[in-house]
Short mmCIF file of C-alpha atoms in Angstrom, two decimals:
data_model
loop_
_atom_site.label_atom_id
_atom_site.label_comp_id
_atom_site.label_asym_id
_atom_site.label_seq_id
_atom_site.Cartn_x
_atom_site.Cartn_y
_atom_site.Cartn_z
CA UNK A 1 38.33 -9.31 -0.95
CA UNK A 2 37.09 -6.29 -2.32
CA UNK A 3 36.24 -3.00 -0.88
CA UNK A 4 32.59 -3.33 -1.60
CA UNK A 5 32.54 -6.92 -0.99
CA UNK A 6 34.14 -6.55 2.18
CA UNK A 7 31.56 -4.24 3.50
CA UNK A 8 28.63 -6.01 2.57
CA UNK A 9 29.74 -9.30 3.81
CA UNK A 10 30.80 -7.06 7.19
CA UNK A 11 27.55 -6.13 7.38
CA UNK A 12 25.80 -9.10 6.69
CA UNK A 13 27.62 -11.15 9.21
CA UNK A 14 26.49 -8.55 11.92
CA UNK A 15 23.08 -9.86 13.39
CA UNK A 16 21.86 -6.69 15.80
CA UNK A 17 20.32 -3.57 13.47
CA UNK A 18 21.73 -1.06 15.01
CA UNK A 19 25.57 -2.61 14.70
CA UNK A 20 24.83 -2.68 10.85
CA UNK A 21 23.89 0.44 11.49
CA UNK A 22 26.79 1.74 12.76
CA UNK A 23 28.71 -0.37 9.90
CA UNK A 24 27.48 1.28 7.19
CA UNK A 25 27.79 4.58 8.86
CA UNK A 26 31.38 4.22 8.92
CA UNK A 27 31.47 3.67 4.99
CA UNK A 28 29.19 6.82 4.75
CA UNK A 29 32.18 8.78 2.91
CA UNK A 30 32.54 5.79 0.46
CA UNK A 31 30.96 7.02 -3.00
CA UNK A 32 31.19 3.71 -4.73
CA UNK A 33 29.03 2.30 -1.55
CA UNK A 34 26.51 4.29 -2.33
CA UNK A 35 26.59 4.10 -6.17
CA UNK A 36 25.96 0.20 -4.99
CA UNK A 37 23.46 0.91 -2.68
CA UNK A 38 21.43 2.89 -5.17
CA UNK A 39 21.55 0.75 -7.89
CA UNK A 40 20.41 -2.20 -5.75
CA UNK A 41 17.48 -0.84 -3.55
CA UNK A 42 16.18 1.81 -5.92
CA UNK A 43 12.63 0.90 -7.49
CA UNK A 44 13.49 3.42 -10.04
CA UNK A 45 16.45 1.16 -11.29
CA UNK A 46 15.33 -1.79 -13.05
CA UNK A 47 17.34 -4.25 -15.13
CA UNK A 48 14.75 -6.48 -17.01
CA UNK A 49 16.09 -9.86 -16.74
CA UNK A 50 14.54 -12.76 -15.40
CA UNK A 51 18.17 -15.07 -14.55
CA UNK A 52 21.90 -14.59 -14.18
CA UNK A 53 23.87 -15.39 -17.17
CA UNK A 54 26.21 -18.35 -16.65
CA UNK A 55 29.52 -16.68 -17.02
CA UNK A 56 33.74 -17.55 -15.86
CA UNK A 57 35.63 -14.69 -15.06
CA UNK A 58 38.38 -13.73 -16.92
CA UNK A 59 40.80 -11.77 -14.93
CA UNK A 60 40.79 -8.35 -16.85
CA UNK A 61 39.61 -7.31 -13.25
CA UNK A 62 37.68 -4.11 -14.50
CA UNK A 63 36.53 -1.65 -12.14
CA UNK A 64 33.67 -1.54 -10.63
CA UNK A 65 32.71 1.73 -11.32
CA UNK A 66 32.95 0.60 -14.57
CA UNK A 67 30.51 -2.14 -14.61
CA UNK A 68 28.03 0.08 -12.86
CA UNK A 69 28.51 1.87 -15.84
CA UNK A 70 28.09 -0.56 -18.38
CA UNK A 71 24.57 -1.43 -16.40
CA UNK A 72 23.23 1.58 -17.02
CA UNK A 73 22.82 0.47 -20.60
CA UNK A 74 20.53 -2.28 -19.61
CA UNK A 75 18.44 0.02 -16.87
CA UNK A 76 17.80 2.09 -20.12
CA UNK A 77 17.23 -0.34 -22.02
CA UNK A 78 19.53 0.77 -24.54
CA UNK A 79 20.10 -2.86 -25.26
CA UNK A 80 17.45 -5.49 -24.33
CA UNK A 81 16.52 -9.11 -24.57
CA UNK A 82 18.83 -12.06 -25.18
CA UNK A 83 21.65 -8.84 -26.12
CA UNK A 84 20.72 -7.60 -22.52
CA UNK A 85 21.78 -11.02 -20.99
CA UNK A 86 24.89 -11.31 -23.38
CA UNK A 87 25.82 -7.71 -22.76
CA UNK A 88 25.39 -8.56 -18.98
CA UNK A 89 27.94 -12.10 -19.10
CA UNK A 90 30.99 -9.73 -20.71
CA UNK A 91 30.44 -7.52 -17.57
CA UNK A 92 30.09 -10.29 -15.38
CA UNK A 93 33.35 -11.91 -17.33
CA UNK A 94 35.48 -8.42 -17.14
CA UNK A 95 35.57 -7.86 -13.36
CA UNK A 96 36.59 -9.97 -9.90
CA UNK A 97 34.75 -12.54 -8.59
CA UNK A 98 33.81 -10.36 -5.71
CA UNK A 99 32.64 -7.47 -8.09
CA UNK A 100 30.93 -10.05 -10.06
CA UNK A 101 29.23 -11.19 -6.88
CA UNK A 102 28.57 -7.47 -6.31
CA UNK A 103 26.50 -6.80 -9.82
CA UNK A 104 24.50 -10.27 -8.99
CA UNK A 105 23.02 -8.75 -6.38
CA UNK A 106 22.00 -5.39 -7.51
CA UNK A 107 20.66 -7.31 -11.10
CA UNK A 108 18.33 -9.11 -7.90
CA UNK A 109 17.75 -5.88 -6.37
CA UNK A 110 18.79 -7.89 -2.80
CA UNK A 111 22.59 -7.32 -1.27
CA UNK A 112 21.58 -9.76 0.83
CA UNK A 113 22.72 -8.05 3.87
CA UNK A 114 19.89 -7.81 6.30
CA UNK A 115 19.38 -4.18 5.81
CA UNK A 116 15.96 -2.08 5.04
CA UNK A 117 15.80 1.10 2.68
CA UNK A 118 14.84 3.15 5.91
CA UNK A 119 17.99 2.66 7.51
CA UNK A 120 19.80 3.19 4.75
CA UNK A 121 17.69 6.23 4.46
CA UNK A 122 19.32 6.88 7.73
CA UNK A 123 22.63 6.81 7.04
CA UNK A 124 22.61 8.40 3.66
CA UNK A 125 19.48 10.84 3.69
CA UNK A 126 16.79 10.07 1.08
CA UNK A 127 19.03 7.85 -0.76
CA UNK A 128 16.60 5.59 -1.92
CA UNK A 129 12.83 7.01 -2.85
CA UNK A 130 10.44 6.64 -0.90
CA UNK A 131 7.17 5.28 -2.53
CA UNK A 132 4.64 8.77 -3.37
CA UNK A 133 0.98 8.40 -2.12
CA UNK A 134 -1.29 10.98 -3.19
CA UNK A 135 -4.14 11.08 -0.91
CA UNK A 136 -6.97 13.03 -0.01
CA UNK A 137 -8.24 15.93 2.57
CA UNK A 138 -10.30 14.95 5.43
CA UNK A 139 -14.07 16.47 4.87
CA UNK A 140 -14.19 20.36 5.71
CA UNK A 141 -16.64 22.38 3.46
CA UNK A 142 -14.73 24.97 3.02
CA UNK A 143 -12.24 23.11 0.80
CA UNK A 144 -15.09 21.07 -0.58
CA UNK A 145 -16.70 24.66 -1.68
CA UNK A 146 -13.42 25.93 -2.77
CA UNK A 147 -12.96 23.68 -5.46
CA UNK A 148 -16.45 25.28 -7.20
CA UNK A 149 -15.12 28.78 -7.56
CA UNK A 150 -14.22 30.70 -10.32
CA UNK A 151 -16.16 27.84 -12.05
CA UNK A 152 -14.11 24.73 -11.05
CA UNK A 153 -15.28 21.39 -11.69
CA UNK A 154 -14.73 18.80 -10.07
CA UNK A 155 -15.25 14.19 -10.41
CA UNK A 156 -17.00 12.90 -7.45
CA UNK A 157 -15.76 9.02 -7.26
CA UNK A 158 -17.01 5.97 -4.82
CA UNK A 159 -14.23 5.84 -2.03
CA UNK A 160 -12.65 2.21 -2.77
CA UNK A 161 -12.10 0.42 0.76
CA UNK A 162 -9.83 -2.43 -0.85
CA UNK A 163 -6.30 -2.95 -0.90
CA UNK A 164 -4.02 0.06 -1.98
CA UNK A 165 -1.79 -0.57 -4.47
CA UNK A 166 0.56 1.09 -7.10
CA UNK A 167 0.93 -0.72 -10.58
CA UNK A 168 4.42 0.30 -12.04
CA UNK A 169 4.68 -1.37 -15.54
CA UNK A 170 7.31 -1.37 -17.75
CA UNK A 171 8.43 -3.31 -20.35
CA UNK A 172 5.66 -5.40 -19.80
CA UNK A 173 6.35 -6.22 -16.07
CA UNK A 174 3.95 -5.08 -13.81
CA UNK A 175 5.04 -4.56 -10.05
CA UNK A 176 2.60 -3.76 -7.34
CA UNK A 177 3.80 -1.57 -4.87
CA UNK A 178 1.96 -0.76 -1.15
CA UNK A 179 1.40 2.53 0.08
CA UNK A 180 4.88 1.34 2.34
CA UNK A 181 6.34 0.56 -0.70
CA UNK A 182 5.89 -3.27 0.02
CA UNK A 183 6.16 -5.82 -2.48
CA UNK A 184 2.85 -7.20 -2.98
CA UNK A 185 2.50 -10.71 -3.69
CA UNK A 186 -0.44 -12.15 -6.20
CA UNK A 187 0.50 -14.97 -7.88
CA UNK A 188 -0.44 -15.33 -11.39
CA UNK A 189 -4.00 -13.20 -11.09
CA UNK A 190 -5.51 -12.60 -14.10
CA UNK A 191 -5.53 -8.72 -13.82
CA UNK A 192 -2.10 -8.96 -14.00
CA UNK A 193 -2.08 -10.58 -17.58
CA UNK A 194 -4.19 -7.98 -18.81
CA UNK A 195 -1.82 -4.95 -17.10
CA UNK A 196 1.29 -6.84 -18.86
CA UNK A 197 -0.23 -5.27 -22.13
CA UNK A 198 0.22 -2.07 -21.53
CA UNK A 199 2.67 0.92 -22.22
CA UNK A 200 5.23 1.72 -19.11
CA UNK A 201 3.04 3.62 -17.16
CA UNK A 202 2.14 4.09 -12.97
CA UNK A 203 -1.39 3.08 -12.09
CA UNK A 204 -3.32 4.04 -9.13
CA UNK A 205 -6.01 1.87 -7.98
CA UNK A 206 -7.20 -0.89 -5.19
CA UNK A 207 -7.55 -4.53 -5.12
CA UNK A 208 -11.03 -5.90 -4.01
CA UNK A 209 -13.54 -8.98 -4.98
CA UNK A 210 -16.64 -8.64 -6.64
CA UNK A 211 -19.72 -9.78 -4.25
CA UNK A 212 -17.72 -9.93 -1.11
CA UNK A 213 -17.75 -7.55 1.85
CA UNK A 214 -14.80 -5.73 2.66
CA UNK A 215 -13.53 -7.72 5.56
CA UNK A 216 -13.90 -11.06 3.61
CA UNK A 217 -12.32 -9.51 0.46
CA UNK A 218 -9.36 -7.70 2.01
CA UNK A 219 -8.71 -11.17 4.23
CA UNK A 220 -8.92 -13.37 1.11
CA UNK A 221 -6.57 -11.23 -0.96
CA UNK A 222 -4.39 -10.45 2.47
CA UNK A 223 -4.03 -14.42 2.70
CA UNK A 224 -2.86 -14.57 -1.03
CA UNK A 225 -0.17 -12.25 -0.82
CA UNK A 226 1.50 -13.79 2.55
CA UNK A 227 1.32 -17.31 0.60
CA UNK A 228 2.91 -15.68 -2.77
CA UNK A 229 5.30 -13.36 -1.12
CA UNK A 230 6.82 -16.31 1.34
CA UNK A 231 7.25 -18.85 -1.23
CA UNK A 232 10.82 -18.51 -1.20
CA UNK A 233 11.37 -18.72 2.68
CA UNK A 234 8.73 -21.60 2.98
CA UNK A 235 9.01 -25.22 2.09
CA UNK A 236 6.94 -26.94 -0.37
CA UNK A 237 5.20 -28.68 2.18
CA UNK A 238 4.45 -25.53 4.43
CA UNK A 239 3.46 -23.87 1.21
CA UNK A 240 0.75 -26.33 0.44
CA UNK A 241 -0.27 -26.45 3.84
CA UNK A 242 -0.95 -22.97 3.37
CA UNK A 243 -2.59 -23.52 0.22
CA UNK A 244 -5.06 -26.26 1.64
CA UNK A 245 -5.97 -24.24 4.51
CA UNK A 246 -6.52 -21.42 2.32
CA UNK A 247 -9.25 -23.54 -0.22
CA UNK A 248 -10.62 -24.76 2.97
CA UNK A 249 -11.92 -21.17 4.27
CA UNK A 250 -11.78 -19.60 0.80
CA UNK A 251 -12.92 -22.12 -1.77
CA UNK A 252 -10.85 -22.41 -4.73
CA UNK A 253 -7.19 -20.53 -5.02
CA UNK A 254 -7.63 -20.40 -8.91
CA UNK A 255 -10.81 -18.95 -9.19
CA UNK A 256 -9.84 -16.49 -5.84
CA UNK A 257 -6.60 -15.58 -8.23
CA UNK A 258 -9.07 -14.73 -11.02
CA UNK A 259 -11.70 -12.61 -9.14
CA UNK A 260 -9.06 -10.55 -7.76
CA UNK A 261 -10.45 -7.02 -9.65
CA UNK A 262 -7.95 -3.89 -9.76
CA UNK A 263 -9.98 -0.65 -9.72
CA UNK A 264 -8.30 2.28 -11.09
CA UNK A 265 -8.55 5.98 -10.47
CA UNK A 266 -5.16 7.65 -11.76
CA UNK A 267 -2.71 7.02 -14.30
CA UNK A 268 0.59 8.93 -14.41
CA UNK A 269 4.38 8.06 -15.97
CA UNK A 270 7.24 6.43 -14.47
CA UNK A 271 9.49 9.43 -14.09
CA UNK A 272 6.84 11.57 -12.56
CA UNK A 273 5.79 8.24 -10.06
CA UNK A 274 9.07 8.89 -9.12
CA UNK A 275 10.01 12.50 -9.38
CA UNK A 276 6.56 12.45 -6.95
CA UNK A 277 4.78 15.08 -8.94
CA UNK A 278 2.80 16.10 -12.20
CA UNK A 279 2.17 19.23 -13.66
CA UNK A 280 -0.63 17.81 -16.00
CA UNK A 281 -4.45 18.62 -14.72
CA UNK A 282 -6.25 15.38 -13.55
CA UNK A 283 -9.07 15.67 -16.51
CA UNK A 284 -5.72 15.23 -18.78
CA UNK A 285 -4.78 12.43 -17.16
CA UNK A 286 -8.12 10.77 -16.34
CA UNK A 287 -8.88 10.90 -20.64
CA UNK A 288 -5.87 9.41 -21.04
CA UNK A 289 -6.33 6.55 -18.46
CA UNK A 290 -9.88 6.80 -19.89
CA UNK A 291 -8.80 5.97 -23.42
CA UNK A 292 -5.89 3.66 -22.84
CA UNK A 293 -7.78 0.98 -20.98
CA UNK A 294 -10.22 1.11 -23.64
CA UNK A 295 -7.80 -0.13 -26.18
CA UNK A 296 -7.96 -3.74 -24.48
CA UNK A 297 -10.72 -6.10 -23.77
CA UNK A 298 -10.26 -6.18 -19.64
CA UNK A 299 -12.47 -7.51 -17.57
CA UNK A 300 -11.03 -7.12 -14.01
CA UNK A 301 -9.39 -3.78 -14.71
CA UNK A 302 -11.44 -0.91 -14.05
CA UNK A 303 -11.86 2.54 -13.80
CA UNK A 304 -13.48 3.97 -10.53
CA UNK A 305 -17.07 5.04 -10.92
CA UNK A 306 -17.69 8.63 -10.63
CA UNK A 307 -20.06 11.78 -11.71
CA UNK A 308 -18.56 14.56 -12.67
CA UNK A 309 -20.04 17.64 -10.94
CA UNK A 310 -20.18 21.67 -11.11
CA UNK A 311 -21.10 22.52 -7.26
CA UNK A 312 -20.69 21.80 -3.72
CA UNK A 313 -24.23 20.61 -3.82
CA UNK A 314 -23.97 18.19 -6.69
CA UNK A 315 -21.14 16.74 -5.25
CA UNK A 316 -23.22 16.53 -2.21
CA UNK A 317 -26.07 14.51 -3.71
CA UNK A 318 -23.94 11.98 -5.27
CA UNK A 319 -22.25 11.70 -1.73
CA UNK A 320 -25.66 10.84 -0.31
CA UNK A 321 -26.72 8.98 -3.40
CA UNK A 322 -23.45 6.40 -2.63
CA UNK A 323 -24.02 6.26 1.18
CA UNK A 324 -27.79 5.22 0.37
CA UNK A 325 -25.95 2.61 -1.97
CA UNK A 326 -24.31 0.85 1.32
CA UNK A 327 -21.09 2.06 0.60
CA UNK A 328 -18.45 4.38 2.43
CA UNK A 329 -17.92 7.97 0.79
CA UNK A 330 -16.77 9.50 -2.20
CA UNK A 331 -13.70 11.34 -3.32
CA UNK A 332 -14.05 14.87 -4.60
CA UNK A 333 -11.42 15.89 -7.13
CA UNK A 334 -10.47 19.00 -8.88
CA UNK A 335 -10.49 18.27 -12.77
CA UNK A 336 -7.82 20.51 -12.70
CA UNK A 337 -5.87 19.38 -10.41
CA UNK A 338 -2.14 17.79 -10.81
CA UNK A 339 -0.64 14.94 -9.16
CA UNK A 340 1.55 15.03 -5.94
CA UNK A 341 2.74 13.23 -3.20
CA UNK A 342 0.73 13.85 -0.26
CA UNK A 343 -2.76 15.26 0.66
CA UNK A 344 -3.45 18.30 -1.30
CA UNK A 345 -6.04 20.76 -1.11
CA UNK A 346 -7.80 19.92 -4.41
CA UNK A 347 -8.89 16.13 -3.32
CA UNK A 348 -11.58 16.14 -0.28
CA UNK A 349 -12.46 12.92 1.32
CA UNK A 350 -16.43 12.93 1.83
CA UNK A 351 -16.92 10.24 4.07
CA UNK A 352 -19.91 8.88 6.97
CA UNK A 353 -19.01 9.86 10.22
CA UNK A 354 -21.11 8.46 13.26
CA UNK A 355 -20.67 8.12 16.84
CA UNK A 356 -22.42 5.35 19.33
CA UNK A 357 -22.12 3.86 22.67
CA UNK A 358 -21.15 0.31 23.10
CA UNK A 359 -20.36 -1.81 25.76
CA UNK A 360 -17.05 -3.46 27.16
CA UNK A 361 -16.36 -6.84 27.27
CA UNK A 362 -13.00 -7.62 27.03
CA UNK A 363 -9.40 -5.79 26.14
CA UNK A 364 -6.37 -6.97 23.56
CA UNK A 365 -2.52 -6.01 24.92
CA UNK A 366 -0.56 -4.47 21.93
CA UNK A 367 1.13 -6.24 18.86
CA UNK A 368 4.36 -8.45 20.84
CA UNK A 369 7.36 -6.94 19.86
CA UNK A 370 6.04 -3.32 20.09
CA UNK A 371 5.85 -0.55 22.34
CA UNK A 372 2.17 -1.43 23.52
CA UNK A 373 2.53 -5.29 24.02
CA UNK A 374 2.48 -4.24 27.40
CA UNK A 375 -0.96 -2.36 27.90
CA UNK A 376 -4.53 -2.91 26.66
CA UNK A 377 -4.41 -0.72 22.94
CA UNK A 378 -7.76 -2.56 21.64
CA UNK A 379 -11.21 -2.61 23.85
CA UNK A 380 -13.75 -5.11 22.48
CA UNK A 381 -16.81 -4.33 22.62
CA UNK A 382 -20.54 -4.88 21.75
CA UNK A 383 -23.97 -3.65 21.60
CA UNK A 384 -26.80 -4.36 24.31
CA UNK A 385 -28.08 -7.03 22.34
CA UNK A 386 -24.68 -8.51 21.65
CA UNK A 387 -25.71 -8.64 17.82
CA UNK A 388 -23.04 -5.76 17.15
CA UNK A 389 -19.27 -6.60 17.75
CA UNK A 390 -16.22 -4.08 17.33
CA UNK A 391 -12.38 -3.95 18.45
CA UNK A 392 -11.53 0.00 18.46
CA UNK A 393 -8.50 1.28 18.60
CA UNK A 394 -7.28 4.83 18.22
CA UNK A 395 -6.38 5.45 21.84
CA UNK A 396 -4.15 7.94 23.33
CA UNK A 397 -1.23 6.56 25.42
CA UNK A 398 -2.65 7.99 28.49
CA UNK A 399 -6.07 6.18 27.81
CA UNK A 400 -4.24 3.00 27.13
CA UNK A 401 -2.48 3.15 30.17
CA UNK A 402 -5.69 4.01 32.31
CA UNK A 403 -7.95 1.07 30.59
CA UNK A 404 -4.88 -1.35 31.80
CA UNK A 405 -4.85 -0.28 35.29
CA UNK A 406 -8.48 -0.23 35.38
CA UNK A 407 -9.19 -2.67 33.16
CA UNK A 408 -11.23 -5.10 35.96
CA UNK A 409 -13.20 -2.20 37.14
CA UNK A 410 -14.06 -1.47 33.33
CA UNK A 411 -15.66 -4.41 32.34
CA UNK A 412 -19.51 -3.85 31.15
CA UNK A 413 -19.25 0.07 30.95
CA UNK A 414 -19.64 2.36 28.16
CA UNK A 415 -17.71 3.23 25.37
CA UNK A 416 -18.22 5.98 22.70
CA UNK A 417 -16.75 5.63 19.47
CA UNK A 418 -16.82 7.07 16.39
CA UNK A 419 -16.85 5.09 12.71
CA UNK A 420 -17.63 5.54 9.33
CA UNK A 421 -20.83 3.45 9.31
CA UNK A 422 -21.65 -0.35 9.97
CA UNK A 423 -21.48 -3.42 7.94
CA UNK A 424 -21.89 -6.67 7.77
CA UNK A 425 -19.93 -9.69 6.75
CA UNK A 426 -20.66 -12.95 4.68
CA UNK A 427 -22.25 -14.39 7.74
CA UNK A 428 -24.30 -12.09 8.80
CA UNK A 429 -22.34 -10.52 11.70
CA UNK A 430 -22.49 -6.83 12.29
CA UNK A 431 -19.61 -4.19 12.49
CA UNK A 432 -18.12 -0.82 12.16
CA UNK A 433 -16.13 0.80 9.76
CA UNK A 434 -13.02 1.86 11.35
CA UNK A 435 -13.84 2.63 14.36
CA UNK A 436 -11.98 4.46 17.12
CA UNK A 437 -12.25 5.52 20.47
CA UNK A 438 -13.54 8.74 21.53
CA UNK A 439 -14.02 8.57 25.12
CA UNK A 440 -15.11 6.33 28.02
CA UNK A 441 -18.45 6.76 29.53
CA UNK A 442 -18.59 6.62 32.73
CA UNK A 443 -21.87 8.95 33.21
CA UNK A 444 -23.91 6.52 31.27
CA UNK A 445 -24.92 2.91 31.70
CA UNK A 446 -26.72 1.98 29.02
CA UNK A 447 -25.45 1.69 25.37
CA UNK A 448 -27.32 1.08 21.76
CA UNK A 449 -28.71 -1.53 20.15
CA UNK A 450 -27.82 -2.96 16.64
CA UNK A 451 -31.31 -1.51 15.81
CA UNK A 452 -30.44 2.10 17.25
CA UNK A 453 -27.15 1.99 15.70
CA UNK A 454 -28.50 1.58 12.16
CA UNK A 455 -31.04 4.13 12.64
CA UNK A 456 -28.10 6.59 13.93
CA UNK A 457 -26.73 5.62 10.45
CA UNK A 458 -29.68 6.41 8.58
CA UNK A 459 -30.11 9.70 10.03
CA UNK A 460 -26.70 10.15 9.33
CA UNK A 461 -26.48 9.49 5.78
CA UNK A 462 -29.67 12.01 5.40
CA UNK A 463 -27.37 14.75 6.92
CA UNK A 464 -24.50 16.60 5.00
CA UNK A 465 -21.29 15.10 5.91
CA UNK A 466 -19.42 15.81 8.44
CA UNK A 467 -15.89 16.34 9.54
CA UNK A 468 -13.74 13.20 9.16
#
């Protein structure tokens, strides 16, 4: 067996984590290793064929450095097509059956080995790249006002509260990507066809459904990725179970697959996606997004709504001007801003932020198989006339570990938490938006109402916003 081969299968055959841990760390001087490693878990390393060639060795026995040579023809697409899948067989043909085995999995992008780019990560430091996210500042008005001097200018877009997502496309594949870096999973949706038409490019944007509410949106499109994305480790039966259940709650999988609509706010290439920056201002690259989605007739892919504005207070009354609309915040972005991984100074969330008392009836342990599926990490609670439900979370460790030992005496007391507004689902039932705790209550015994809640919201969303 090969050196490579022998590793992997080492590995592989190792059930406990930190054993294939250890494994791989003992290969860490190996170069070809992590030449193989690269090429197989990088996102940035893509091969553009759809099947293994059938091929027969022929006992030349090349190299495998060599043949991770040769590949790099195909990642560049220096040869592509049905020459891409020829070129691929004489590779496949000119080494071992265990290197051959090797380049199989790395054209799959899975070694098959039970092992996760983080611990790789681990072992060889920021091997693989980790997926970019450029995000916004929480609300201070001091940033918000720096963006207006010397003259800046800013766009002042509705805050999207889908379903992140990246959409890499190239060579008319599009991949979606989760802020984790996650596969996600949606079938054959429509929006998908019309991305396929486009140049290679990186999209930035959000899944939701038109005329649903948040919850029921993000749960229908949540549902469609877990069926997509296990398809391989179901069965057919436990597949279409899936699928039944799903038409049952959701109505038709089809038509959900069609009103899946990908809102976009940012459009970048693939090397600076993954070089995780871009020198070009966002007005640049906002035309350009602007433009290129106007070359195509889409119909659910879409560029954020926004208002460009010239001062803090502009970008204040638009703010208000959404909130009144129902919805969350807006974004405020530097036109002349560039594009970076993180949360830089030129992007300003402007979001609702509102605080009420609730009542306690009833506590959730932790997710099993973490470190808090032993104490209470989620207090339910309500408002006095029970018409107002929410599960916060957002608690210290020292809180959670009080509320557990406590948790009897607890029961029916107050709660303060602070959200980003309320809403309401498909069937009438009243929420928060992400909601977290602030503190329990134990000097009060009385909490609001659905009715006092929504007037605490609409004195809110007459205020300025605050701090978030």
């Amino acid at each position: 067996m090969t050196l490579i081969k022998s590793i992997i299968t080492e590995i592989a055959n190792e059930g406990g984590s930190n054993a294939k841990m250890d494994i791989l760390t003992s290969y860490k001087d190996t170069p070809l290793l992590k030449e193989v490693l690269y090429q197989a878990k990088s996102k940035r390393v893509k091969f553009y064929l759809k099947q293994i060639p059938e091929y027969t060795t022929n006992g030349t026995n090349m190299p495998l450095e060599w043949a991770l040579e040769q590949l790099g023809d195909i990642s560049s697409r220096e040869v592509t097509g049905g020459s891409a899948s020829d070129y691929l067989k004489k590779i496949l043909e000119s080494v071992s059956e265990d290197d051959a085995y090797i380049i199989e999995r790395i054209i799959d992008k899975d070694l098959k080995f039970g092992m996760g780019t983080s611990n790789i990560n681990k072992v060889f430091k920021d091997l693989i790249e980790k997926t970019p996210y450029m995000g916004a500042k929480s609300f201070s008005e001091d940033l918000a006002k720096k963006i207006f001097e010397k003259g800046g200018v800013a766009v002042s877009q509705v805050k999207m509260d889908g379903r992140y997502c990246n959409a890499i496309i190239r060579g008319g594949e599009v991949e979606l990507e989760s802020r984790q870096g996650e596969t996600t999973f949606v079938g054959d949706a429509k929006f998908l066809r019309e991305l396929s038409v486009m140049q290679d490019c990186v999209l930035n944007g959000e899944l939701t459904i038109d005329g649903l509410d948040r919850y029921t949106a993000n749960g229908i499109v949540a549902s469609i990725v877990d069926i997509e994305g296990k398809r391989d480790s179901r069965t057919e039966k436990e597949t279409t179970k899936k699928l039944e259940n799903f038409e049952v709650k959701h109505g038709s999988y089809e038509e959900a697959l069609s009103n899946i609509r990908y809102t976009v706010w940012d459009m970048i290439t693939i090397d600076e996606y993954f070089e995780k920056k871009s020198k070009r201002e966002y007005a640049e690259r906002a035309s350009i997004l602007t433009s290129t989605l106007g070359k195509f007739q889409m119909t659910r892919v879409v560029i954020v709504e926004g208002a460009v504005v010239k001062s803090y207070e502009e970008a204040m009354s638009h703010f208000q001007q959404i909130l009144q609309r129902g919805e969350e915040g807006t974004i405020l972005k530097a036109l002349n801003g560039t594009w970076k991984d993180g949360k830089p100074n030129w992007q300003v969330k402007m979001k609702l932020e509102m605080h009420i008392d609730l009542r306690v009836i009833g506590f959730q342990f932790g997710e099993k198989g973490t470190k808090n599926e032993n104490v209470y990490s989620t207090i339910n609670l309500e408002s006095s006339c029970g018409k107002l439900k929410t599960n916060p979370a957002g608690m210290t460790e020292a809180m959670m570990n009080d509320i557990t030992e406590r948790a009897e005496e607890l029961m029916g007391t107050v709660v303060e938490i602070r959200c980003c507004g309320l809403s309401q689902n498909s069937d009438g039932e009243w929420s928060t938006l992400h909601p977290s705790v602030v503190e329990l209550r134990d000097d009060k015994d009385t909490c609001d109402s659905l009715e006092s809640a929504i007037e605490i919201e609409n004195m809110a969303k007459g205020l300025k916003a605050v701090q978030g």
